[in-house]
Amino acid sequence: MHSKLVQELDELRNKVARLEAEKDQWLRSEEARLRIEARFSGVFAGSPIAILLYDLDGKLVDANANTLSYLGLPNLQIMQAWNLFESTALGPEQRAQLARGEPVHSRTAIDFDEVRRLGLYEPQRSGAAHLDWVIVPMNQSGYMVMLHDITEQVEAERELQKREQLFRALFEAIPYPTILWRHTGSGQFVLDMFNESANEMGRGQV
């Protein structure tokens, strides 16, 4: 009788020890999960780009503050009615990519004056915004959308193109044969461009 009681006590102690070990393991796992969540929350909230999270059905789960400024939104409630898969920015090929679990990358321009005129919502921005975006499937967790505002970059590129066109027009308007050579950095020069007057002179010498 005594030995049976001792055996039962030993089994009980072992069970308690196992439960304590499982509890400690769970606590460590929970602490690690909370640290990861806190780290992600910090990155999510403080990210210099807009980040949106969608569930598997394409419904918005969360979005950071930059989403509001990038899209000129007064609040996130407006986006609750927008389904990711109904976006006009997604074509058939891009939808097929997402279905295969592949990321989709593209660029979109938003005319906020047109948005206001159509009454889609009252944007907090005016003019046009150019957004570079990527949709990343997250296995069974849903989708993450990242937006980067490249409006300044696009406008700078357009201004550069205008300047280049102006320079080309002025260069071609020079009435004298004009040739530009470019230094390669190795002590050599290569022909860069020449105007129509130089072209005509070259043809006349053939």
mmCIF file of C-alpha atoms in Angstrom:
data_model
loop_
_atom_site.group_PDB
_atom_site.id
_atom_site.type_symbol
_atom_site.label_atom_id
_atom_site.label_comp_id
_atom_site.label_asym_id
_atom_site.label_seq_id
_atom_site.Cartn_x
_atom_site.Cartn_y
_atom_site.Cartn_z
ATOM 1 C CA MET A 1 0.000 0.000 0.000
ATOM 2 C CA HIS A 2 2.822 2.333 0.960
ATOM 3 C CA SER A 3 4.816 1.580 -2.212
ATOM 4 C CA LYS A 4 1.721 2.222 -4.367
ATOM 5 C CA LEU A 5 1.213 5.606 -2.704
ATOM 6 C CA VAL A 6 4.873 6.480 -3.280
ATOM 7 C CA GLN A 7 4.500 5.452 -6.935
ATOM 8 C CA GLU A 8 1.413 7.622 -7.361
ATOM 9 C CA LEU A 9 3.201 10.564 -5.727
ATOM 10 C CA ASP A 10 6.156 10.111 -8.085
ATOM 11 C CA GLU A 11 3.839 10.026 -11.095
ATOM 12 C CA LEU A 12 2.103 13.161 -9.833
ATOM 13 C CA ARG A 13 5.465 14.927 -9.342
ATOM 14 C CA ASN A 14 6.516 13.933 -12.883
ATOM 15 C CA LYS A 15 3.234 15.202 -14.300
ATOM 16 C CA VAL A 16 3.619 18.516 -12.451
ATOM 17 C CA ALA A 17 7.203 18.772 -13.704
ATOM 18 C CA ARG A 18 6.051 18.152 -17.285
ATOM 19 C CA LEU A 19 3.318 20.767 -16.915
ATOM 20 C CA GLU A 20 5.847 23.243 -15.484
ATOM 21 C CA ALA A 21 8.200 22.561 -18.412
ATOM 22 C CA GLU A 22 5.359 22.987 -20.926
ATOM 23 C CA LYS A 23 4.300 26.206 -19.191
ATOM 24 C CA ASP A 24 7.865 27.555 -19.317
ATOM 25 C CA GLN A 25 8.150 26.634 -22.999
ATOM 26 C CA TRP A 26 4.803 28.299 -23.752
ATOM 27 C CA LEU A 27 5.853 31.440 -21.860
ATOM 28 C CA ARG A 28 9.123 31.607 -23.815
ATOM 29 C CA SER A 29 7.237 31.138 -27.083
ATOM 30 C CA GLU A 30 4.692 33.784 -26.096
ATOM 31 C CA GLU A 31 7.437 36.222 -25.113
ATOM 32 C CA ALA A 32 9.166 35.634 -28.450
ATOM 33 C CA ARG A 33 5.873 36.120 -30.303
ATOM 34 C CA LEU A 34 5.178 39.363 -28.440
ATOM 35 C CA ARG A 35 8.694 40.636 -29.195
ATOM 36 C CA ILE A 36 8.218 39.865 -32.890
ATOM 37 C CA GLU A 37 4.791 41.514 -32.907
ATOM 38 C CA ALA A 38 6.162 44.578 -31.127
ATOM 39 C CA ARG A 39 9.035 44.786 -33.613
ATOM 40 C CA PHE A 40 6.645 44.399 -36.549
ATOM 41 C CA SER A 41 4.237 46.947 -35.073
ATOM 42 C CA GLY A 42 7.077 49.444 -34.783
ATOM 43 C CA VAL A 43 8.171 48.839 -38.368
ATOM 44 C CA PHE A 44 4.561 48.882 -39.562
ATOM 45 C CA ALA A 45 3.669 52.152 -37.851
ATOM 46 C CA GLY A 46 6.954 53.950 -38.475
ATOM 47 C CA SER A 47 7.558 52.783 -42.021
ATOM 48 C CA PRO A 48 8.387 55.592 -44.506
ATOM 49 C CA ILE A 49 6.143 53.834 -47.036
ATOM 50 C CA ALA A 50 2.464 52.934 -46.927
ATOM 51 C CA ILE A 51 1.695 49.362 -45.823
ATOM 52 C CA LEU A 52 -1.721 47.728 -46.089
ATOM 53 C CA LEU A 53 -2.703 44.259 -44.855
ATOM 54 C CA TYR A 54 -5.535 42.274 -46.460
ATOM 55 C CA ASP A 55 -7.065 38.923 -45.590
ATOM 56 C CA LEU A 56 -7.376 36.047 -48.067
ATOM 57 C CA ASP A 57 -10.708 37.407 -49.325
ATOM 58 C CA GLY A 58 -9.142 40.760 -50.207
ATOM 59 C CA LYS A 59 -10.697 42.684 -47.302
ATOM 60 C CA LEU A 60 -8.636 45.343 -45.548
ATOM 61 C CA VAL A 61 -7.340 44.264 -42.130
ATOM 62 C CA ASP A 62 -5.057 47.165 -41.244
ATOM 63 C CA ALA A 63 -3.052 50.019 -42.743
ATOM 64 C CA ASN A 64 -0.436 52.387 -41.382
ATOM 65 C CA ALA A 65 -0.632 56.182 -41.179
ATOM 66 C CA ASN A 66 1.249 56.776 -44.444
ATOM 67 C CA THR A 67 -1.603 55.092 -46.299
ATOM 68 C CA LEU A 68 -3.814 58.061 -45.462
ATOM 69 C CA SER A 69 -1.307 60.642 -46.692
ATOM 70 C CA TYR A 70 -0.372 58.701 -49.836
ATOM 71 C CA LEU A 71 -3.986 58.169 -50.914
ATOM 72 C CA GLY A 72 -5.253 61.493 -49.580
ATOM 73 C CA LEU A 73 -7.771 59.726 -47.370
ATOM 74 C CA PRO A 74 -9.515 61.440 -44.427
ATOM 75 C CA ASN A 75 -9.846 58.059 -42.652
ATOM 76 C CA LEU A 76 -9.439 54.320 -43.218
ATOM 77 C CA GLN A 77 -13.173 53.600 -43.037
ATOM 78 C CA ILE A 78 -13.470 54.534 -46.703
ATOM 79 C CA MET A 79 -11.147 51.673 -47.617
ATOM 80 C CA GLN A 80 -13.217 49.097 -45.773
ATOM 81 C CA ALA A 81 -15.577 49.006 -48.765
ATOM 82 C CA TRP A 82 -12.723 48.495 -51.260
ATOM 83 C CA ASN A 83 -11.788 44.915 -52.079
ATOM 84 C CA LEU A 84 -8.211 44.254 -53.139
ATOM 85 C CA PHE A 85 -9.227 41.941 -55.980
ATOM 86 C CA GLU A 86 -11.715 44.447 -57.400
ATOM 87 C CA SER A 87 -9.020 47.075 -57.918
ATOM 88 C CA THR A 88 -8.827 48.395 -61.485
ATOM 89 C CA ALA A 89 -5.040 48.438 -61.086
ATOM 90 C CA LEU A 90 -5.054 44.621 -61.290
ATOM 91 C CA GLY A 91 -5.251 43.100 -64.755
ATOM 92 C CA PRO A 92 -5.967 39.430 -65.596
ATOM 93 C CA GLU A 93 -2.272 38.538 -65.722
ATOM 94 C CA GLN A 94 -1.601 40.134 -62.332
ATOM 95 C CA ARG A 95 -4.579 38.352 -60.791
ATOM 96 C CA ALA A 96 -3.195 35.079 -62.129
ATOM 97 C CA GLN A 97 0.178 35.880 -60.542
ATOM 98 C CA LEU A 98 -1.446 36.402 -57.153
ATOM 99 C CA ALA A 99 -3.397 33.158 -57.555
ATOM 100 C CA ARG A 100 -0.045 31.382 -58.059
ATOM 101 C CA GLY A 101 1.315 33.009 -54.910
ATOM 102 C CA GLU A 102 3.622 35.341 -56.836
ATOM 103 C CA PRO A 103 4.158 39.023 -55.943
ATOM 104 C CA VAL A 104 2.815 41.704 -58.292
ATOM 105 C CA HIS A 105 4.646 44.970 -58.954
ATOM 106 C CA SER A 106 3.434 47.987 -60.918
ATOM 107 C CA ARG A 107 2.916 51.758 -60.922
ATOM 108 C CA THR A 108 -0.297 53.763 -60.694
ATOM 109 C CA ALA A 109 -1.159 57.438 -61.112
ATOM 110 C CA ILE A 110 -4.017 58.954 -59.096
ATOM 111 C CA ASP A 111 -5.614 62.227 -60.183
ATOM 112 C CA PHE A 112 -7.082 63.597 -56.944
ATOM 113 C CA ASP A 113 -8.910 66.372 -58.755
ATOM 114 C CA GLU A 114 -10.700 63.691 -60.804
ATOM 115 C CA VAL A 115 -11.406 61.699 -57.636
ATOM 116 C CA ARG A 116 -13.023 64.792 -56.132
ATOM 117 C CA ARG A 117 -14.993 65.519 -59.315
ATOM 118 C CA LEU A 118 -16.361 61.970 -59.462
ATOM 119 C CA GLY A 119 -17.305 62.110 -55.789
ATOM 120 C CA LEU A 120 -15.436 58.905 -54.917
ATOM 121 C CA TYR A 121 -14.257 60.529 -51.691
ATOM 122 C CA GLU A 122 -13.026 63.933 -50.535
ATOM 123 C CA PRO A 123 -9.247 63.660 -51.013
ATOM 124 C CA GLN A 124 -6.887 65.510 -48.706
ATOM 125 C CA ARG A 125 -4.507 66.004 -51.631
ATOM 126 C CA SER A 126 -4.781 67.763 -54.977
ATOM 127 C CA GLY A 127 -3.129 67.273 -58.323
ATOM 128 C CA ALA A 128 -1.680 63.903 -59.250
ATOM 129 C CA ALA A 129 0.241 61.298 -57.270
ATOM 130 C CA HIS A 130 2.409 58.563 -58.751
ATOM 131 C CA LEU A 131 2.669 55.407 -56.673
ATOM 132 C CA ASP A 132 5.006 52.465 -57.078
ATOM 133 C CA TRP A 133 3.352 49.434 -55.463
ATOM 134 C CA VAL A 134 3.853 45.742 -54.832
ATOM 135 C CA ILE A 135 1.418 43.101 -53.551
ATOM 136 C CA VAL A 136 3.075 40.250 -51.651
ATOM 137 C CA PRO A 137 1.100 37.050 -50.894
ATOM 138 C CA MET A 138 1.736 35.910 -47.295
ATOM 139 C CA ASN A 139 0.858 32.210 -47.583
ATOM 140 C CA GLN A 140 -2.343 31.637 -45.606
ATOM 141 C CA SER A 141 -2.167 34.981 -43.781
ATOM 142 C CA GLY A 142 -3.417 37.118 -46.650
ATOM 143 C CA TYR A 143 -1.666 39.843 -48.625
ATOM 144 C CA MET A 144 0.608 42.769 -47.856
ATOM 145 C CA VAL A 145 0.534 45.825 -50.123
ATOM 146 C CA MET A 146 3.411 48.319 -50.033
ATOM 147 C CA LEU A 147 3.100 51.747 -51.655
ATOM 148 C CA HIS A 148 5.956 54.142 -52.349
ATOM 149 C CA ASP A 149 5.188 57.722 -53.405
ATOM 150 C CA ILE A 150 7.408 58.479 -56.420
ATOM 151 C CA THR A 151 5.616 61.693 -57.433
ATOM 152 C CA GLU A 152 8.709 63.870 -56.950
ATOM 153 C CA GLN A 153 10.828 61.413 -58.923
ATOM 154 C CA VAL A 154 8.343 61.292 -61.824
ATOM 155 C CA GLU A 155 8.008 65.082 -61.891
ATOM 156 C CA ALA A 156 11.811 65.469 -61.847
ATOM 157 C CA GLU A 157 12.119 63.014 -64.755
ATOM 158 C CA ARG A 158 9.493 64.950 -66.720
ATOM 159 C CA GLU A 159 11.276 68.228 -66.041
ATOM 160 C CA LEU A 160 14.545 66.668 -67.199
ATOM 161 C CA GLN A 161 12.878 65.477 -70.408
ATOM 162 C CA LYS A 162 11.534 68.993 -71.045
ATOM 163 C CA ARG A 163 15.000 70.455 -70.546
ATOM 164 C CA GLU A 164 16.536 67.865 -72.853
ATOM 165 C CA GLN A 165 13.925 68.624 -75.532
ATOM 166 C CA LEU A 166 14.596 72.351 -75.166
ATOM 167 C CA PHE A 167 18.338 71.810 -75.409
ATOM 168 C CA ARG A 168 17.882 69.603 -78.490
ATOM 169 C CA ALA A 169 15.695 72.255 -80.150
ATOM 170 C CA LEU A 170 18.235 74.998 -79.424
ATOM 171 C CA PHE A 171 21.107 72.768 -80.533
ATOM 172 C CA GLU A 172 19.393 72.006 -83.842
ATOM 173 C CA ALA A 173 18.594 75.712 -84.335
ATOM 174 C CA ILE A 174 22.291 76.687 -84.349
ATOM 175 C CA PRO A 175 22.952 77.735 -87.986
ATOM 176 C CA TYR A 176 26.557 76.536 -87.893
ATOM 177 C CA PRO A 177 27.781 72.914 -87.976
ATOM 178 C CA THR A 178 28.129 71.958 -84.318
ATOM 179 C CA ILE A 179 29.530 68.720 -82.925
ATOM 180 C CA LEU A 180 29.705 67.638 -79.279
ATOM 181 C CA TRP A 181 32.297 65.174 -78.056
ATOM 182 C CA ARG A 182 32.068 63.354 -74.735
ATOM 183 C CA HIS A 183 35.095 62.626 -72.583
ATOM 184 C CA THR A 184 35.121 58.961 -71.566
ATOM 185 C CA GLY A 185 37.323 59.508 -68.521
ATOM 186 C CA SER A 186 40.210 57.465 -69.969
ATOM 187 C CA GLY A 187 41.782 60.243 -72.017
ATOM 188 C CA GLN A 188 39.582 59.530 -75.016
ATOM 189 C CA PHE A 189 36.677 61.368 -76.597
ATOM 190 C CA VAL A 190 33.690 59.844 -78.394
ATOM 191 C CA LEU A 191 31.169 61.528 -80.674
ATOM 192 C CA ASP A 192 28.127 62.373 -78.601
ATOM 193 C CA MET A 193 25.843 64.370 -80.899
ATOM 194 C CA PHE A 194 25.796 66.729 -83.864
ATOM 195 C CA ASN A 195 23.205 69.086 -85.314
ATOM 196 C CA GLU A 196 21.558 69.028 -88.719
ATOM 197 C CA SER A 197 23.954 71.669 -90.088
ATOM 198 C CA ALA A 198 26.887 69.362 -89.312
ATOM 199 C CA ASN A 199 25.009 66.473 -90.892
ATOM 200 C CA GLU A 200 24.411 68.489 -94.066
ATOM 201 C CA MET A 201 28.046 69.498 -94.212
ATOM 202 C CA GLY A 202 29.097 65.870 -93.886
ATOM 203 C CA ARG A 203 26.829 64.803 -96.705
ATOM 204 C CA GLY A 204 28.179 67.592 -98.914
ATOM 205 C CA GLN A 205 31.699 66.282 -98.455
ATOM 206 C CA VAL A 206 30.898 62.745 -99.544
#
